[in-house]
Short mmCIF file of N, CA and C in Angstrom, two decimals:
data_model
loop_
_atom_site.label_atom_id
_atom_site.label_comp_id
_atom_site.label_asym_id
_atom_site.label_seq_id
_atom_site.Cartn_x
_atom_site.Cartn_y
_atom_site.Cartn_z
N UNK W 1 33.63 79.17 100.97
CA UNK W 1 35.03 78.83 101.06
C UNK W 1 35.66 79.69 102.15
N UNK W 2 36.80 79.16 102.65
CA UNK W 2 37.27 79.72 104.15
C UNK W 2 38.70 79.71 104.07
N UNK W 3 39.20 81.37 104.09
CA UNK W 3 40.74 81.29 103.87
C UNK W 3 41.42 81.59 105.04
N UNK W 4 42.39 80.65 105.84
CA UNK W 4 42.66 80.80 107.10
C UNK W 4 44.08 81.52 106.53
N UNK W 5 44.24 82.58 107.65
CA UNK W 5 45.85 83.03 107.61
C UNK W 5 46.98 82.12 107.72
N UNK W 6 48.24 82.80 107.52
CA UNK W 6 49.32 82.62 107.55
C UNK W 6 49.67 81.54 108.76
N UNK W 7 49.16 82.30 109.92
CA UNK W 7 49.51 81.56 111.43
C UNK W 7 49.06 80.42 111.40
N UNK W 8 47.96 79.89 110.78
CA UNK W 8 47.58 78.62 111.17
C UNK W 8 48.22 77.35 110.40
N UNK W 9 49.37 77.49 109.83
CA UNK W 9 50.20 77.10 108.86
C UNK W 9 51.36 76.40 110.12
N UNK W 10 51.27 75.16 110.18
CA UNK W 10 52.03 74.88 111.31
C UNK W 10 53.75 74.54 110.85
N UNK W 11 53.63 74.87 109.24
CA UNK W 11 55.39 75.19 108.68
C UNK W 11 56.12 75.92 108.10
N UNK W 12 54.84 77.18 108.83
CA UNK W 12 55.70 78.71 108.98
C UNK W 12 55.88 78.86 109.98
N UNK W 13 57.04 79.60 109.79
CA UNK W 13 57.83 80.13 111.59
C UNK W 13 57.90 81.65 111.39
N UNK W 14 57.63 82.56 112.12
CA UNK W 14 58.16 83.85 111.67
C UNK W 14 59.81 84.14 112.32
N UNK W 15 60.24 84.70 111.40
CA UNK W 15 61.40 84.83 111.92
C UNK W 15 61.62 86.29 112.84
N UNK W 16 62.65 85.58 113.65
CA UNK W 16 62.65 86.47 115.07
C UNK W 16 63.59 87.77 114.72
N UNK W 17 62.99 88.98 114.91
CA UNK W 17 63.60 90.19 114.45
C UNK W 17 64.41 90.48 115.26
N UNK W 18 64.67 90.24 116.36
CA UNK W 18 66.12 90.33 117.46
C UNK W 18 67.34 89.87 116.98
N UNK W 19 67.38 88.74 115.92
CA UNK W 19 68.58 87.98 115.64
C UNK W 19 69.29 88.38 115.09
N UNK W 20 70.56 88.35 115.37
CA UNK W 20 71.75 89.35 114.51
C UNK W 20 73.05 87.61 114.62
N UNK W 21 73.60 87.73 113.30
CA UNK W 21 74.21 86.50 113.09
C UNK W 21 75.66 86.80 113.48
N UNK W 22 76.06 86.20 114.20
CA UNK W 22 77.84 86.78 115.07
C UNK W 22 78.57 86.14 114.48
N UNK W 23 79.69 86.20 113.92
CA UNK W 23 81.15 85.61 113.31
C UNK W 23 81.41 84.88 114.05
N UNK W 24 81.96 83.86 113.94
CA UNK W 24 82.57 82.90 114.30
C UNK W 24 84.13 83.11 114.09
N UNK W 25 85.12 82.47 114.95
CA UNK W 25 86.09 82.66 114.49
C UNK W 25 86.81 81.82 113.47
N UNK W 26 85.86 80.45 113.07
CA UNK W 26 86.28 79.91 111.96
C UNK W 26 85.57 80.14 111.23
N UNK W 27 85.06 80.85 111.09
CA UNK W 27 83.93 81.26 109.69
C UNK W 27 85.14 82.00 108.45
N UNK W 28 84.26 81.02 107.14
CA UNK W 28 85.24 81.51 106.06
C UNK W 28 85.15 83.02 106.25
N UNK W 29 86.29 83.26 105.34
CA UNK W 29 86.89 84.70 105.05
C UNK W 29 86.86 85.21 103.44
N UNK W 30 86.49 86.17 102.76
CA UNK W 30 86.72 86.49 101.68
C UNK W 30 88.29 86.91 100.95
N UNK W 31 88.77 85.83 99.84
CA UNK W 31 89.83 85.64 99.79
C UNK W 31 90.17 86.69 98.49
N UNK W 32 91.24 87.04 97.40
CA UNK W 32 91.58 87.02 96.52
C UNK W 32 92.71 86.68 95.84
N UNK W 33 92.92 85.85 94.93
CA UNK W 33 94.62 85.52 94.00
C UNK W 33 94.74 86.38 93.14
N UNK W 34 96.02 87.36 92.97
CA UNK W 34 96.25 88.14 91.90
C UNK W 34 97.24 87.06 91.12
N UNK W 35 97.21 86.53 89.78
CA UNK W 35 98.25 85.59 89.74
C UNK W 35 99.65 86.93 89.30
N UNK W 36 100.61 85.92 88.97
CA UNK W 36 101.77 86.32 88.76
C UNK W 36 102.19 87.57 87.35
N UNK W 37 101.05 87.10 86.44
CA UNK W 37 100.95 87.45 85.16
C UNK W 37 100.27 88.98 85.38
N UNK W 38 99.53 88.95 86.35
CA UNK W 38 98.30 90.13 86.44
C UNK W 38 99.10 91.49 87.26
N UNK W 39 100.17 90.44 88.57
CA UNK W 39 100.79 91.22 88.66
C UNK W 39 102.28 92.23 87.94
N UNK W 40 102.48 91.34 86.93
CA UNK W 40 103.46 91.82 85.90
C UNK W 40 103.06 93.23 85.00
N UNK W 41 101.83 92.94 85.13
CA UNK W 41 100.99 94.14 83.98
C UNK W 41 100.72 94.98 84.54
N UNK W 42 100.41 94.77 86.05
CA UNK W 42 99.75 95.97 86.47
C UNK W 42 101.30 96.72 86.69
N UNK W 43 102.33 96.52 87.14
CA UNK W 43 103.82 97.12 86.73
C UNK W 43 103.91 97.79 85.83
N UNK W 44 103.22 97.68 84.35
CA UNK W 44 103.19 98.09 83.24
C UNK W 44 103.03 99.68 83.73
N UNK W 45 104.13 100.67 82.82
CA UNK W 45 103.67 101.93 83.18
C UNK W 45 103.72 102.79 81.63
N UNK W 46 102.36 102.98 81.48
CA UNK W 46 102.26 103.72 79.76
C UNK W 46 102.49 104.81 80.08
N UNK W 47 103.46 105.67 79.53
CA UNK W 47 103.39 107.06 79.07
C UNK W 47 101.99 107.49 78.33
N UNK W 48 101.79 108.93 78.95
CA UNK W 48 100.39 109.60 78.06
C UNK W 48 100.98 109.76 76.34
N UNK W 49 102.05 110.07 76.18
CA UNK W 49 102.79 109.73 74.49
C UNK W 49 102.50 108.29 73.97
N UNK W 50 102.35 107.61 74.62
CA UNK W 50 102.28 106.06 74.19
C UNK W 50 100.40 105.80 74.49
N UNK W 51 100.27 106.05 75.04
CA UNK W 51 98.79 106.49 75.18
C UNK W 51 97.90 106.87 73.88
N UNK W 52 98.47 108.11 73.64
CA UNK W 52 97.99 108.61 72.17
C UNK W 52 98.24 108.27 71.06
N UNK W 53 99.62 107.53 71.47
CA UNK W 53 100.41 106.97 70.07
C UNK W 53 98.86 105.74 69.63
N UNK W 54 98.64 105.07 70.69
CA UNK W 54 97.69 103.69 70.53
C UNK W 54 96.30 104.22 70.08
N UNK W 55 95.68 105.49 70.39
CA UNK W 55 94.35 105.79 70.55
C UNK W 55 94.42 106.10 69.02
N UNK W 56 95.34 107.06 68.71
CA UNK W 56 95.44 107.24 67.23
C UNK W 56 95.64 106.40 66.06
N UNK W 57 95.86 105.36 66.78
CA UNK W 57 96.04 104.06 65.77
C UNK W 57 94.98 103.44 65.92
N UNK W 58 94.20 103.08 66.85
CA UNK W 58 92.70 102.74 66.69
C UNK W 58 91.71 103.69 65.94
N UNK W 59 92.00 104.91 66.46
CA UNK W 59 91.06 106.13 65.40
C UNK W 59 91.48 105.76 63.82
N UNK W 60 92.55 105.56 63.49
CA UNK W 60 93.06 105.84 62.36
C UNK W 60 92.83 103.95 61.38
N UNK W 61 92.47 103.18 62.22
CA UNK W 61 92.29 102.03 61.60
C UNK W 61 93.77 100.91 61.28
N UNK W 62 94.99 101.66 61.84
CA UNK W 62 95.74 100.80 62.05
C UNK W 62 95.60 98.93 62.23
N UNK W 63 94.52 98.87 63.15
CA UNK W 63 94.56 97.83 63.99
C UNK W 63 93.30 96.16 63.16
N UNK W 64 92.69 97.70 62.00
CA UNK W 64 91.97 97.35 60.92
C UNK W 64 92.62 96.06 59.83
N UNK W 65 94.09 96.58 59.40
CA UNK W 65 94.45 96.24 58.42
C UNK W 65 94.69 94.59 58.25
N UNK W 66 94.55 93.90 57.53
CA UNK W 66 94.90 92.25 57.15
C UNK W 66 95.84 91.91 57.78
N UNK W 67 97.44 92.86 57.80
CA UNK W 67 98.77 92.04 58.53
C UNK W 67 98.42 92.15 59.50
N UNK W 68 97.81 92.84 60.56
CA UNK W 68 97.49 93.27 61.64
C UNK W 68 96.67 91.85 62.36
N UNK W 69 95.70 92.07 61.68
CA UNK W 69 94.67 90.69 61.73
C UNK W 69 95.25 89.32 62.01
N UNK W 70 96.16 89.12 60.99
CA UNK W 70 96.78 87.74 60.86
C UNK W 70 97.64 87.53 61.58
N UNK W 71 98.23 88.47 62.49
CA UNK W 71 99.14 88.47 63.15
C UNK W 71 98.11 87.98 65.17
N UNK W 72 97.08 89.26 64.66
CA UNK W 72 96.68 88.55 66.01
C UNK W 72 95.91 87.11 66.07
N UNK W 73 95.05 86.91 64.45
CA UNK W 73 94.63 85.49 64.95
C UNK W 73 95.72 84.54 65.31
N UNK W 74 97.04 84.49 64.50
CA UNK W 74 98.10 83.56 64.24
C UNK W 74 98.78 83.67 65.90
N UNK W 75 98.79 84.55 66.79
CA UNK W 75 98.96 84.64 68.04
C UNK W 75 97.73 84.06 69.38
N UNK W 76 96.97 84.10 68.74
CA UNK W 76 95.61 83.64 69.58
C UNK W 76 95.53 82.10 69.72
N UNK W 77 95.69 81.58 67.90
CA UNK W 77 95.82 79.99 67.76
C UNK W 77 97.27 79.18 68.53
N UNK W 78 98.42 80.17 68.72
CA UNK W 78 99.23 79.73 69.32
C UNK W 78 98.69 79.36 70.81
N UNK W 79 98.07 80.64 71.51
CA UNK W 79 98.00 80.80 72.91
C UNK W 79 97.01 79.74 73.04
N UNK W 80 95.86 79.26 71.98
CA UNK W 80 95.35 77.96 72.02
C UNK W 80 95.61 76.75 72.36
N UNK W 81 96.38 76.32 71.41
CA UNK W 81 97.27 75.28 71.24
C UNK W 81 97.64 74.52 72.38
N UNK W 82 98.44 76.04 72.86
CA UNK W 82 99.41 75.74 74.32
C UNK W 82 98.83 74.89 75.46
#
Protein backbone atom coordinates (compact mmCIF):
# COMPACT_ATOMS: atom_id res chain seq x y z
CA UNK A 1 0.00 0.00 0.00
CA UNK A 2 1.26 3.58 -0.99
CA UNK A 3 0.53 6.72 1.04
CA UNK A 4 1.07 9.81 -1.08
CA UNK A 5 1.36 13.23 0.82
CA UNK A 6 -0.60 16.07 1.33
CA UNK A 7 0.74 17.88 -2.02
CA UNK A 8 -0.50 15.51 -4.32
CA UNK A 9 -4.07 16.33 -3.24
CA UNK A 10 -5.09 18.62 -6.07
CA UNK A 11 -7.93 20.29 -3.34
CA UNK A 12 -5.51 21.41 -1.01
CA UNK A 13 -4.10 24.77 -1.33
CA UNK A 14 -1.67 25.84 1.29
CA UNK A 15 -2.40 28.93 2.50
CA UNK A 16 -0.12 31.84 1.77
CA UNK A 17 1.63 33.12 5.01
CA UNK A 18 2.19 36.74 3.59
CA UNK A 19 -1.59 37.49 3.72
CA UNK A 20 -2.78 39.93 6.13
CA UNK A 21 -6.69 40.77 5.64
CA UNK A 22 -7.12 44.87 5.26
CA UNK A 23 -10.47 46.62 6.36
CA UNK A 24 -12.45 47.74 4.09
CA UNK A 25 -14.18 50.80 4.56
CA UNK A 26 -17.55 49.18 4.39
CA UNK A 27 -16.77 46.36 6.37
CA UNK A 28 -19.23 45.79 9.30
CA UNK A 29 -18.39 47.36 12.57
CA UNK A 30 -18.95 45.97 16.09
CA UNK A 31 -22.05 47.54 17.45
CA UNK A 32 -23.75 47.74 21.01
CA UNK A 33 -27.61 48.83 22.34
CA UNK A 34 -27.76 49.74 25.95
CA UNK A 35 -31.65 49.89 26.07
CA UNK A 36 -33.37 52.58 28.01
CA UNK A 37 -34.19 50.38 31.07
CA UNK A 38 -30.40 49.27 31.50
CA UNK A 39 -29.61 52.68 31.29
CA UNK A 40 -31.99 53.76 34.17
CA UNK A 41 -30.29 51.21 36.56
CA UNK A 42 -27.07 51.71 35.88
CA UNK A 43 -28.07 55.55 37.39
CA UNK A 44 -29.05 53.53 40.31
CA UNK A 45 -26.68 54.69 43.15
CA UNK A 46 -26.68 52.21 46.42
CA UNK A 47 -25.31 53.53 49.47
CA UNK A 48 -22.72 51.00 51.29
CA UNK A 49 -25.74 51.36 54.33
CA UNK A 50 -28.17 50.04 51.85
CA UNK A 51 -25.67 47.62 50.73
CA UNK A 52 -25.51 45.92 54.09
CA UNK A 53 -28.95 46.65 54.89
CA UNK A 54 -29.65 43.88 51.69
CA UNK A 55 -26.61 41.47 52.43
CA UNK A 56 -27.98 41.10 55.94
CA UNK A 57 -31.24 40.26 54.84
CA UNK A 58 -30.05 37.58 52.56
CA UNK A 59 -27.67 36.26 55.46
CA UNK A 60 -30.50 36.44 57.76
CA UNK A 61 -33.16 34.65 55.44
CA UNK A 62 -35.38 37.56 55.02
CA UNK A 63 -35.79 36.87 51.36
CA UNK A 64 -36.59 33.10 52.57
CA UNK A 65 -39.91 33.79 54.02
CA UNK A 66 -43.55 32.75 52.18
CA UNK A 67 -44.77 36.67 51.93
CA UNK A 68 -41.60 37.32 50.41
CA UNK A 69 -41.98 34.43 47.93
CA UNK A 70 -45.48 35.22 46.91
CA UNK A 71 -44.82 38.48 46.37
CA UNK A 72 -42.02 37.77 43.94
CA UNK A 73 -43.73 34.89 42.09
CA UNK A 74 -47.09 37.11 41.97
CA UNK A 75 -44.66 39.89 40.32
CA UNK A 76 -42.90 37.57 37.85
CA UNK A 77 -46.51 36.13 36.58
CA UNK A 78 -47.43 39.74 36.07
CA UNK A 79 -44.13 40.63 34.11
CA UNK A 80 -45.30 37.36 32.16
CA UNK A 81 -48.49 38.08 31.22
CA UNK A 82 -47.48 41.47 29.91
Amino acid sequence: MQIKGISNNPLFVQPSKNLKAEATPNSPKDRIEISSEARDLAKLDLSSERLEEIRSKISGGFYDTDEVLAKVAEKISKDIVK
